[in-house]
mmCIF file of C-alpha atoms in Angstrom:
data_model
loop_
_atom_site.group_PDB
_atom_site.id
_atom_site.type_symbol
_atom_site.label_atom_id
_atom_site.label_comp_id
_atom_site.label_asym_id
_atom_site.label_seq_id
_atom_site.Cartn_x
_atom_site.Cartn_y
_atom_site.Cartn_z
ATOM 1 C CA UNK A 1 97.546 31.361 38.874
ATOM 2 C CA UNK A 2 95.945 32.462 42.267
ATOM 3 C CA UNK A 3 92.929 30.390 43.522
ATOM 4 C CA UNK A 4 89.391 31.637 42.536
ATOM 5 C CA UNK A 5 86.320 31.701 45.049
ATOM 6 C CA UNK A 6 84.713 28.176 44.265
ATOM 7 C CA UNK A 7 80.779 28.384 44.518
ATOM 8 C CA UNK A 8 80.455 25.120 42.583
ATOM 9 C CA UNK A 9 77.842 22.413 43.631
ATOM 10 C CA UNK A 10 80.154 19.498 44.051
ATOM 11 C CA UNK A 11 82.869 18.472 44.143
ATOM 12 C CA UNK A 12 82.937 21.706 45.963
ATOM 13 C CA UNK A 13 85.356 23.987 47.885
ATOM 14 C CA UNK A 14 87.778 22.629 50.509
ATOM 15 C CA UNK A 15 89.530 24.666 53.269
ATOM 16 C CA UNK A 16 92.876 25.747 51.861
ATOM 17 C CA UNK A 17 94.455 24.873 55.135
ATOM 18 C CA UNK A 18 93.237 21.216 54.784
ATOM 19 C CA UNK A 19 94.428 21.048 51.147
ATOM 20 C CA UNK A 20 97.965 22.211 52.246
ATOM 21 C CA UNK A 21 97.956 19.329 54.989
ATOM 22 C CA UNK A 22 96.680 16.868 52.596
ATOM 23 C CA UNK A 23 99.441 17.755 50.112
ATOM 24 C CA UNK A 24 101.972 16.640 52.847
ATOM 25 C CA UNK A 25 100.054 13.492 53.330
ATOM 26 C CA UNK A 26 100.340 12.638 49.893
ATOM 27 C CA UNK A 27 104.114 12.280 50.454
ATOM 28 C CA UNK A 28 104.159 11.017 53.827
ATOM 29 C CA UNK A 29 100.984 9.998 55.915
ATOM 30 C CA UNK A 30 101.538 10.102 59.767
ATOM 31 C CA UNK A 31 105.198 9.754 59.576
ATOM 32 C CA UNK A 32 105.024 6.421 57.977
ATOM 33 C CA UNK A 33 107.314 7.647 55.069
ATOM 34 C CA UNK A 34 104.463 6.243 52.635
ATOM 35 C CA UNK A 35 101.856 8.583 50.878
ATOM 36 C CA UNK A 36 98.254 8.327 51.661
ATOM 37 C CA UNK A 37 97.566 7.226 48.278
ATOM 38 C CA UNK A 38 100.000 4.309 48.416
ATOM 39 C CA UNK A 39 99.332 3.136 52.097
ATOM 40 C CA UNK A 40 97.492 -0.324 52.844
ATOM 41 C CA UNK A 41 94.117 0.327 54.088
ATOM 42 C CA UNK A 42 94.688 -2.414 56.627
ATOM 43 C CA UNK A 43 97.775 -0.822 57.916
ATOM 44 C CA UNK A 44 97.508 0.002 61.589
ATOM 45 C CA UNK A 45 97.882 3.752 60.728
ATOM 46 C CA UNK A 46 95.213 3.767 58.533
ATOM 47 C CA UNK A 47 92.654 1.882 60.461
ATOM 48 C CA UNK A 48 93.247 4.089 63.492
ATOM 49 C CA UNK A 49 92.696 7.177 61.252
ATOM 50 C CA UNK A 50 89.349 5.465 60.103
ATOM 51 C CA UNK A 51 88.447 5.086 63.570
ATOM 52 C CA UNK A 52 89.128 8.701 64.348
ATOM 53 C CA UNK A 53 86.971 9.925 61.361
ATOM 54 C CA UNK A 54 84.046 7.792 62.733
ATOM 55 C CA UNK A 55 84.594 9.231 66.200
ATOM 56 C CA UNK A 56 84.591 12.689 64.651
ATOM 57 C CA UNK A 57 81.257 12.254 63.090
ATOM 58 C CA UNK A 58 79.661 10.453 66.173
ATOM 59 C CA UNK A 59 80.787 13.423 68.527
ATOM 60 C CA UNK A 60 79.890 16.244 66.403
ATOM 61 C CA UNK A 61 76.428 14.909 65.436
ATOM 62 C CA UNK A 62 75.845 13.268 68.771
ATOM 63 C CA UNK A 63 75.147 9.706 67.142
ATOM 64 C CA UNK A 64 73.861 7.462 69.755
ATOM 65 C CA UNK A 65 75.252 3.852 70.175
ATOM 66 C CA UNK A 66 72.077 2.523 68.675
ATOM 67 C CA UNK A 67 73.507 3.471 65.207
ATOM 68 C CA UNK A 68 76.726 2.492 63.412
ATOM 69 C CA UNK A 69 78.756 4.833 61.324
ATOM 70 C CA UNK A 70 79.876 3.194 58.047
ATOM 71 C CA UNK A 71 82.015 4.552 55.349
ATOM 72 C CA UNK A 72 81.724 3.248 51.800
ATOM 73 C CA UNK A 73 81.704 4.144 48.242
ATOM 74 C CA UNK A 74 79.257 4.856 45.386
ATOM 75 C CA UNK A 75 77.897 8.289 46.382
ATOM 76 C CA UNK A 76 74.219 9.076 47.048
ATOM 77 C CA UNK A 77 73.066 7.585 43.810
ATOM 78 C CA UNK A 78 74.370 4.125 44.885
ATOM 79 C CA UNK A 79 72.502 4.516 48.156
ATOM 80 C CA UNK A 80 69.120 5.113 46.155
ATOM 81 C CA UNK A 81 69.399 1.326 45.461
ATOM 82 C CA UNK A 82 71.092 0.165 48.631
ATOM 83 C CA UNK A 83 68.471 1.660 50.979
ATOM 84 C CA UNK A 84 65.708 -0.258 49.002
ATOM 85 C CA UNK A 85 67.544 -3.534 49.056
ATOM 86 C CA UNK A 86 68.405 -3.528 52.517
ATOM 87 C CA UNK A 87 65.179 -2.244 54.019
ATOM 88 C CA UNK A 88 63.310 -4.474 51.761
ATOM 89 C CA UNK A 89 65.354 -7.474 53.072
ATOM 90 C CA UNK A 90 64.680 -6.127 56.782
ATOM 91 C CA UNK A 91 60.837 -5.880 56.040
ATOM 92 C CA UNK A 92 60.981 -9.292 54.544
ATOM 93 C CA UNK A 93 62.547 -10.971 57.912
ATOM 94 C CA UNK A 94 59.837 -9.054 59.900
ATOM 95 C CA UNK A 95 57.043 -9.857 57.803
ATOM 96 C CA UNK A 96 57.810 -13.059 55.554
ATOM 97 C CA UNK A 97 54.305 -14.024 54.192
ATOM 98 C CA UNK A 98 53.343 -10.575 52.622
ATOM 99 C CA UNK A 99 52.947 -10.167 49.050
ATOM 100 C CA UNK A 100 55.162 -7.506 47.517
ATOM 101 C CA UNK A 101 52.218 -5.170 46.832
ATOM 102 C CA UNK A 102 51.649 -4.966 50.713
ATOM 103 C CA UNK A 103 55.334 -3.814 51.458
ATOM 104 C CA UNK A 104 55.162 0.155 51.079
ATOM 105 C CA UNK A 105 57.959 2.188 50.033
ATOM 106 C CA UNK A 106 56.955 5.804 51.044
ATOM 107 C CA UNK A 107 58.986 8.548 49.135
ATOM 108 C CA UNK A 108 58.641 12.300 49.777
ATOM 109 C CA UNK A 109 59.386 14.268 46.454
ATOM 110 C CA UNK A 110 60.749 17.661 46.786
ATOM 111 C CA UNK A 111 63.275 17.734 43.987
ATOM 112 C CA UNK A 112 65.492 16.253 41.326
ATOM 113 C CA UNK A 113 67.200 14.043 43.698
ATOM 114 C CA UNK A 114 64.291 12.624 45.551
ATOM 115 C CA UNK A 115 62.896 12.134 42.074
ATOM 116 C CA UNK A 116 65.709 10.206 40.999
ATOM 117 C CA UNK A 117 65.459 8.162 44.496
ATOM 118 C CA UNK A 118 61.738 7.144 43.706
ATOM 119 C CA UNK A 119 62.567 6.414 40.068
ATOM 120 C CA UNK A 120 65.121 3.773 41.184
ATOM 121 C CA UNK A 121 62.799 2.060 43.728
ATOM 122 C CA UNK A 122 60.256 1.574 40.838
ATOM 123 C CA UNK A 123 62.745 0.292 38.884
ATOM 124 C CA UNK A 124 64.072 -2.259 41.429
ATOM 125 C CA UNK A 125 60.403 -3.355 42.555
ATOM 126 C CA UNK A 126 60.092 -5.737 45.192
ATOM 127 C CA UNK A 127 57.505 -3.320 47.029
ATOM 128 C CA UNK A 128 54.786 -0.816 46.411
ATOM 129 C CA UNK A 129 56.114 2.506 45.831
ATOM 130 C CA UNK A 130 53.839 5.344 47.387
ATOM 131 C CA UNK A 131 54.620 9.009 46.846
ATOM 132 C CA UNK A 132 53.756 10.598 50.086
ATOM 133 C CA UNK A 133 53.799 13.974 48.595
ATOM 134 C CA UNK A 134 55.069 15.504 45.362
ATOM 135 C CA UNK A 135 55.725 19.365 45.806
ATOM 136 C CA UNK A 136 55.404 20.114 42.402
ATOM 137 C CA UNK A 137 51.599 19.925 42.812
ATOM 138 C CA UNK A 138 51.657 22.714 45.129
ATOM 139 C CA UNK A 139 53.911 25.004 42.505
ATOM 140 C CA UNK A 140 52.463 27.829 40.502
ATOM 141 C CA UNK A 141 53.015 26.104 37.323
ATOM 142 C CA UNK A 142 52.513 22.649 38.625
ATOM 143 C CA UNK A 143 55.878 21.444 37.186
ATOM 144 C CA UNK A 144 58.600 23.088 39.635
ATOM 145 C CA UNK A 145 59.946 22.075 42.725
ATOM 146 C CA UNK A 146 59.771 25.484 44.457
ATOM 147 C CA UNK A 147 58.784 24.748 47.954
ATOM 148 C CA UNK A 148 58.691 22.448 51.009
ATOM 149 C CA UNK A 149 55.191 20.858 51.061
ATOM 150 C CA UNK A 150 52.957 21.947 53.971
ATOM 151 C CA UNK A 151 52.300 19.152 56.581
ATOM 152 C CA UNK A 152 48.704 18.573 55.712
ATOM 153 C CA UNK A 153 49.892 17.460 52.159
ATOM 154 C CA UNK A 154 51.643 14.428 53.434
ATOM 155 C CA UNK A 155 49.906 10.963 52.804
ATOM 156 C CA UNK A 156 52.038 8.166 54.476
ATOM 157 C CA UNK A 157 51.041 4.692 53.713
ATOM 158 C CA UNK A 158 50.368 3.225 57.160
ATOM 159 C CA UNK A 159 51.853 1.624 60.220
ATOM 160 C CA UNK A 160 54.691 -0.678 58.868
ATOM 161 C CA UNK A 161 56.221 0.751 55.642
ATOM 162 C CA UNK A 162 59.423 -0.760 54.515
ATOM 163 C CA UNK A 163 61.068 2.526 54.280
ATOM 164 C CA UNK A 164 60.209 6.284 54.259
ATOM 165 C CA UNK A 165 62.623 8.474 52.294
ATOM 166 C CA UNK A 166 63.150 12.152 52.053
ATOM 167 C CA UNK A 167 65.990 14.435 50.794
ATOM 168 C CA UNK A 168 66.606 16.995 53.540
ATOM 169 C CA UNK A 169 68.390 19.526 50.843
ATOM 170 C CA UNK A 170 67.640 19.612 47.225
ATOM 171 C CA UNK A 171 70.847 21.015 45.801
ATOM 172 C CA UNK A 172 69.637 21.392 42.177
ATOM 173 C CA UNK A 173 66.107 23.184 42.957
ATOM 174 C CA UNK A 174 67.522 25.100 46.215
ATOM 175 C CA UNK A 175 64.914 23.890 48.655
ATOM 176 C CA UNK A 176 65.603 22.634 52.229
ATOM 177 C CA UNK A 177 63.643 21.438 55.344
ATOM 178 C CA UNK A 178 63.705 23.899 58.258
ATOM 179 C CA UNK A 179 65.254 22.971 61.673
ATOM 180 C CA UNK A 180 62.679 24.842 63.374
ATOM 181 C CA UNK A 181 60.011 22.416 64.162
ATOM 182 C CA UNK A 182 57.282 25.064 64.431
ATOM 183 C CA UNK A 183 58.035 25.904 60.840
ATOM 184 C CA UNK A 184 55.584 24.618 58.287
ATOM 185 C CA UNK A 185 58.705 23.892 56.045
ATOM 186 C CA UNK A 186 60.255 21.325 58.788
ATOM 187 C CA UNK A 187 59.869 17.707 58.249
ATOM 188 C CA UNK A 188 56.511 16.303 59.779
ATOM 189 C CA UNK A 189 58.058 13.934 62.253
ATOM 190 C CA UNK A 190 54.889 13.995 64.164
ATOM 191 C CA UNK A 191 53.062 12.294 61.323
ATOM 192 C CA UNK A 192 55.067 9.361 61.034
ATOM 193 C CA UNK A 193 53.998 5.786 62.393
ATOM 194 C CA UNK A 194 53.970 5.512 66.370
ATOM 195 C CA UNK A 195 55.249 2.887 68.497
ATOM 196 C CA UNK A 196 57.518 1.211 66.074
ATOM 197 C CA UNK A 197 61.274 1.388 64.867
ATOM 198 C CA UNK A 198 60.342 3.683 62.024
ATOM 199 C CA UNK A 199 62.470 2.939 58.731
ATOM 200 C CA UNK A 200 63.014 6.621 58.239
ATOM 201 C CA UNK A 201 65.758 7.455 55.475
ATOM 202 C CA UNK A 202 67.459 10.842 55.134
ATOM 203 C CA UNK A 203 69.551 11.732 52.304
ATOM 204 C CA UNK A 204 71.739 14.351 53.725
ATOM 205 C CA UNK A 205 74.352 14.545 50.875
ATOM 206 C CA UNK A 206 74.232 18.278 50.345
ATOM 207 C CA UNK A 207 73.987 19.334 53.955
ATOM 208 C CA UNK A 208 75.770 16.840 56.031
ATOM 209 C CA UNK A 209 77.679 18.473 58.881
ATOM 210 C CA UNK A 210 76.480 22.048 57.999
ATOM 211 C CA UNK A 211 74.131 21.837 61.057
ATOM 212 C CA UNK A 212 72.627 19.456 63.329
ATOM 213 C CA UNK A 213 70.357 16.639 62.325
ATOM 214 C CA UNK A 214 66.838 16.892 63.784
ATOM 215 C CA UNK A 215 65.667 13.667 65.582
ATOM 216 C CA UNK A 216 68.751 11.887 64.243
ATOM 217 C CA UNK A 217 68.166 8.890 66.597
ATOM 218 C CA UNK A 218 64.782 8.437 64.935
ATOM 219 C CA UNK A 219 66.388 7.728 61.475
ATOM 220 C CA UNK A 220 67.045 4.131 60.312
ATOM 221 C CA UNK A 221 69.359 5.350 57.832
ATOM 222 C CA UNK A 222 71.308 8.763 57.084
ATOM 223 C CA UNK A 223 73.428 8.837 54.120
ATOM 224 C CA UNK A 224 75.681 11.452 52.322
ATOM 225 C CA UNK A 225 78.047 11.644 49.551
ATOM 226 C CA UNK A 226 81.276 13.638 50.963
ATOM 227 C CA UNK A 227 81.761 15.958 48.122
ATOM 228 C CA UNK A 228 79.850 18.939 49.386
ATOM 229 C CA UNK A 229 81.007 19.806 52.928
ATOM 230 C CA UNK A 230 83.232 17.016 53.928
ATOM 231 C CA UNK A 231 85.694 15.972 51.147
ATOM 232 C CA UNK A 232 86.449 14.865 47.611
ATOM 233 C CA UNK A 233 83.962 12.783 45.785
ATOM 234 C CA UNK A 234 84.430 8.950 46.424
ATOM 235 C CA UNK A 235 83.527 8.710 49.946
ATOM 236 C CA UNK A 236 79.970 8.125 51.506
ATOM 237 C CA UNK A 237 79.004 8.273 55.079
ATOM 238 C CA UNK A 238 76.328 6.165 56.250
ATOM 239 C CA UNK A 239 74.548 6.428 59.732
ATOM 240 C CA UNK A 240 72.604 3.266 60.004
ATOM 241 C CA UNK A 241 70.495 2.100 63.159
ATOM 242 C CA UNK A 242 71.446 -1.365 64.055
ATOM 243 C CA UNK A 243 68.062 -3.191 63.505
ATOM 244 C CA UNK A 244 68.777 -2.331 60.051
ATOM 245 C CA UNK A 245 71.967 -4.445 59.777
ATOM 246 C CA UNK A 246 70.298 -7.568 58.573
ATOM 247 C CA UNK A 247 71.202 -10.954 57.244
ATOM 248 C CA UNK A 248 70.347 -10.191 53.618
ATOM 249 C CA UNK A 249 71.026 -13.662 52.599
ATOM 250 C CA UNK A 250 68.521 -15.189 55.034
ATOM 251 C CA UNK A 251 66.069 -12.485 53.751
ATOM 252 C CA UNK A 252 66.972 -13.760 50.104
ATOM 253 C CA UNK A 253 65.881 -17.327 51.224
ATOM 254 C CA UNK A 254 62.473 -16.039 52.218
ATOM 255 C CA UNK A 255 62.100 -14.431 48.576
ATOM 256 C CA UNK A 256 63.614 -11.118 49.122
ATOM 257 C CA UNK A 257 65.931 -9.719 46.156
ATOM 258 C CA UNK A 258 69.656 -10.622 46.731
ATOM 259 C CA UNK A 259 71.808 -7.899 47.763
ATOM 260 C CA UNK A 260 75.502 -7.461 46.449
ATOM 261 C CA UNK A 261 77.734 -7.912 49.441
ATOM 262 C CA UNK A 262 79.378 -4.514 49.030
ATOM 263 C CA UNK A 263 75.955 -2.806 49.265
ATOM 264 C CA UNK A 264 74.723 -4.832 52.268
ATOM 265 C CA UNK A 265 74.860 -2.721 55.376
ATOM 266 C CA UNK A 266 75.400 -5.769 57.648
ATOM 267 C CA UNK A 267 78.546 -6.754 55.502
ATOM 268 C CA UNK A 268 80.097 -3.101 55.975
ATOM 269 C CA UNK A 269 79.334 -3.111 59.897
ATOM 270 C CA UNK A 270 80.751 -6.511 60.275
ATOM 271 C CA UNK A 271 84.104 -5.597 58.607
ATOM 272 C CA UNK A 272 84.459 -2.095 60.032
ATOM 273 C CA UNK A 273 83.797 -0.588 56.625
ATOM 274 C CA UNK A 274 86.840 -2.691 55.273
ATOM 275 C CA UNK A 275 85.159 -5.591 53.444
ATOM 276 C CA UNK A 276 86.694 -3.897 50.276
ATOM 277 C CA UNK A 277 89.324 -1.186 49.794
ATOM 278 C CA UNK A 278 87.770 2.089 50.867
ATOM 279 C CA UNK A 279 88.226 5.395 49.219
ATOM 280 C CA UNK A 280 91.450 6.076 50.737
ATOM 281 C CA UNK A 281 92.412 9.543 49.723
ATOM 282 C CA UNK A 282 88.699 10.757 49.955
ATOM 283 C CA UNK A 283 88.545 9.553 53.434
ATOM 284 C CA UNK A 284 91.732 11.278 54.449
ATOM 285 C CA UNK A 285 91.124 14.370 53.421
ATOM 286 C CA UNK A 286 87.410 14.025 55.116
ATOM 287 C CA UNK A 287 89.132 13.219 58.173
ATOM 288 C CA UNK A 288 91.178 16.399 58.070
ATOM 289 C CA UNK A 289 88.064 18.583 57.346
ATOM 290 C CA UNK A 290 86.334 16.872 60.246
ATOM 291 C CA UNK A 291 89.180 17.620 62.646
ATOM 292 C CA UNK A 292 89.296 21.232 61.709
ATOM 293 C CA UNK A 293 85.295 21.302 62.230
ATOM 294 C CA UNK A 294 85.675 20.055 65.663
ATOM 295 C CA UNK A 295 88.285 22.615 66.343
ATOM 296 C CA UNK A 296 86.092 25.528 65.041
ATOM 297 C CA UNK A 297 82.923 24.313 67.132
ATOM 298 C CA UNK A 298 81.509 21.541 64.883
ATOM 299 C CA UNK A 299 77.828 21.754 63.442
ATOM 300 C CA UNK A 300 76.749 24.361 65.650
ATOM 301 C CA UNK A 301 79.389 26.773 64.651
ATOM 302 C CA UNK A 302 78.810 26.150 61.255
ATOM 303 C CA UNK A 303 74.903 26.508 61.446
ATOM 304 C CA UNK A 304 75.365 30.007 62.578
ATOM 305 C CA UNK A 305 77.905 30.973 59.951
ATOM 306 C CA UNK A 306 76.123 29.284 57.170
ATOM 307 C CA UNK A 307 72.826 30.987 58.156
ATOM 308 C CA UNK A 308 74.503 34.519 57.935
ATOM 309 C CA UNK A 309 76.061 33.660 54.695
ATOM 310 C CA UNK A 310 72.742 32.664 53.227
ATOM 311 C CA UNK A 311 70.870 35.487 54.804
ATOM 312 C CA UNK A 312 73.357 37.666 52.923
ATOM 313 C CA UNK A 313 72.899 36.256 49.394
ATOM 314 C CA UNK A 314 69.108 36.142 49.809
ATOM 315 C CA UNK A 315 68.904 39.734 51.003
ATOM 316 C CA UNK A 316 70.872 40.564 47.677
ATOM 317 C CA UNK A 317 68.469 38.431 45.553
ATOM 318 C CA UNK A 318 65.450 40.168 46.980
ATOM 319 C CA UNK A 319 67.002 43.699 46.477
ATOM 320 C CA UNK A 320 67.807 42.662 42.968
ATOM 321 C CA UNK A 321 64.363 41.545 42.558
ATOM 322 C CA UNK A 322 62.713 44.859 43.589
ATOM 323 C CA UNK A 323 64.754 46.293 40.763
ATOM 324 C CA UNK A 324 63.616 43.750 38.131
ATOM 325 C CA UNK A 325 67.111 42.165 37.766
ATOM 326 C CA UNK A 326 67.008 39.009 39.759
ATOM 327 C CA UNK A 327 63.890 36.557 40.137
ATOM 328 C CA UNK A 328 64.137 34.195 43.124
ATOM 329 C CA UNK A 329 63.051 30.425 42.216
ATOM 330 C CA UNK A 330 62.104 29.258 45.688
ATOM 331 C CA UNK A 331 59.207 30.299 47.601
ATOM 332 C CA UNK A 332 59.582 32.250 50.962
ATOM 333 C CA UNK A 333 60.478 30.077 53.716
ATOM 334 C CA UNK A 334 61.614 27.019 51.912
ATOM 335 C CA UNK A 335 64.999 28.367 50.658
ATOM 336 C CA UNK A 336 68.196 26.180 51.190
ATOM 337 C CA UNK A 337 71.094 27.513 53.212
ATOM 338 C CA UNK A 338 73.240 25.594 50.888
ATOM 339 C CA UNK A 339 71.994 26.373 47.391
ATOM 340 C CA UNK A 340 70.642 29.651 46.622
ATOM 341 C CA UNK A 341 69.139 29.425 43.174
ATOM 342 C CA UNK A 342 67.711 32.457 41.202
ATOM 343 C CA UNK A 343 67.414 33.840 37.542
ATOM 344 C CA UNK A 344 68.878 36.739 36.061
ATOM 345 C CA UNK A 345 66.220 38.702 34.105
ATOM 346 C CA UNK A 346 66.481 39.747 30.682
ATOM 347 C CA UNK A 347 67.961 38.438 27.095
ATOM 348 C CA UNK A 348 71.660 37.815 27.628
ATOM 349 C CA UNK A 349 71.574 38.952 31.315
ATOM 350 C CA UNK A 350 72.380 35.594 32.995
ATOM 351 C CA UNK A 351 75.635 34.823 30.643
ATOM 352 C CA UNK A 352 76.601 38.585 31.573
ATOM 353 C CA UNK A 353 76.148 37.810 35.146
ATOM 354 C CA UNK A 354 78.158 34.611 35.003
ATOM 355 C CA UNK A 355 81.073 36.136 32.843
ATOM 356 C CA UNK A 356 81.275 39.182 35.171
ATOM 357 C CA UNK A 357 81.507 36.857 38.179
ATOM 358 C CA UNK A 358 84.274 34.581 36.451
ATOM 359 C CA UNK A 359 86.127 38.058 35.769
ATOM 360 C CA UNK A 360 85.993 38.906 39.382
ATOM 361 C CA UNK A 361 87.319 35.568 40.475
ATOM 362 C CA UNK A 362 84.439 33.632 41.151
ATOM 363 C CA UNK A 363 83.401 30.413 39.530
ATOM 364 C CA UNK A 364 80.804 27.710 39.799
ATOM 365 C CA UNK A 365 77.559 29.764 40.003
ATOM 366 C CA UNK A 366 75.764 28.558 36.832
ATOM 367 C CA UNK A 367 72.710 26.680 37.745
ATOM 368 C CA UNK A 368 72.364 22.907 36.977
ATOM 369 C CA UNK A 369 71.879 22.135 33.421
ATOM 370 C CA UNK A 370 68.305 20.505 33.880
ATOM 371 C CA UNK A 371 66.970 24.003 35.408
ATOM 372 C CA UNK A 372 69.265 26.833 34.271
ATOM 373 C CA UNK A 373 69.643 29.884 36.063
ATOM 374 C CA UNK A 374 72.134 30.906 39.023
ATOM 375 C CA UNK A 375 73.099 28.593 41.711
ATOM 376 C CA UNK A 376 75.190 29.795 44.575
ATOM 377 C CA UNK A 377 76.699 26.869 46.724
ATOM 378 C CA UNK A 378 77.397 28.043 50.193
ATOM 379 C CA UNK A 379 78.933 24.965 51.542
ATOM 380 C CA UNK A 380 80.847 24.978 54.972
ATOM 381 C CA UNK A 381 84.456 25.784 53.198
ATOM 382 C CA UNK A 382 82.944 29.039 51.789
ATOM 383 C CA UNK A 383 83.918 31.681 54.239
ATOM 384 C CA UNK A 384 81.700 34.607 55.215
ATOM 385 C CA UNK A 385 84.088 37.026 53.665
ATOM 386 C CA UNK A 386 84.112 35.074 50.328
ATOM 387 C CA UNK A 387 80.253 35.443 50.402
ATOM 388 C CA UNK A 388 80.615 39.111 50.780
ATOM 389 C CA UNK A 389 82.744 39.411 47.692
ATOM 390 C CA UNK A 390 79.840 37.687 45.807
ATOM 391 C CA UNK A 391 77.107 40.052 47.404
ATOM 392 C CA UNK A 392 79.107 43.117 46.638
ATOM 393 C CA UNK A 393 79.279 41.865 42.950
ATOM 394 C CA UNK A 394 75.513 41.181 42.885
ATOM 395 C CA UNK A 395 74.584 44.689 44.231
ATOM 396 C CA UNK A 396 77.211 46.183 41.550
ATOM 397 C CA UNK A 397 75.467 44.170 39.009
ATOM 398 C CA UNK A 398 71.737 45.512 39.669
ATOM 399 C CA UNK A 399 73.110 49.103 40.224
ATOM 400 C CA UNK A 400 74.292 49.156 36.649
#
């Protein structure tokens, strides 16, 4: 069977050239005579490869030496817990005598994943959860995540929160922060506390390596599951400012919650991400993707290509909307470059659209079960030519 075009939300498409190279590595990694899924994670060949992966991330995103790059497991969902535990431990060391209710955890809620993150913070306790803004409040029905909030809607807790969390791209809901600082849909960095090392946490799981990260050096933690733009599920990439690599056991003696060692950022950093066995095969494939990315021009290259791809799909949606066939689910200016979400109008129309796409060799476009509709994921491995195939199908559909 020939390969289809995979518009799936994740695990998502990978470049075919990478898959072909990875297949060779499954049998013989770097001339060792041992397959990558069999080799010791402490072998000199694999540790050298890990160092290369870290270097590729650092160079392409311009990560400063003030930040460590860590490679771990558990996906973004595990980081919903880890960022709370590690940054509350940091806050405890900085302010040992504060009661828990005076340790604010600021959360910007713009979609399903930031809602999961704030729910986990409430479940773990140890601080006072403050919802800085919930974008549902400005939606037409009061219940939809359909836009990035206006800057004047944000209400940060004060000068010394334990953390400030946001999700840069909400892949289920199709909203994303703009990289243009003058846009009302940009993240309001100017409203953050001044004259301090801000504990800013960015969830970049569904947009990592798709374009530059604005003000990366101002972040305390950036995390990303690999399974969107980088590689297979199983690897999580962390960029952690070094003042957040704290002694969690010392914090626990002062009353902070105990942090499992495999979730403690200092443990990962002190052991070069090798405290326990890493996700060897996903890490290998991710390294091959990052090598290819560097050859193509890195995040600046992908930013241009991804914008062209998204513009084509949004244009087709708007054209179909004018004909009463499609309905965009996100407000103008807040749409994601990675996840284009829309409805197909009419009884049975959505099923017809999905089945027609599959018959034409395109899969993975059905929306998330929680919101329905259509979701087109335009991650890095989706080419402009593949996007053109989808756009042609969309136009044929609403021309019927």
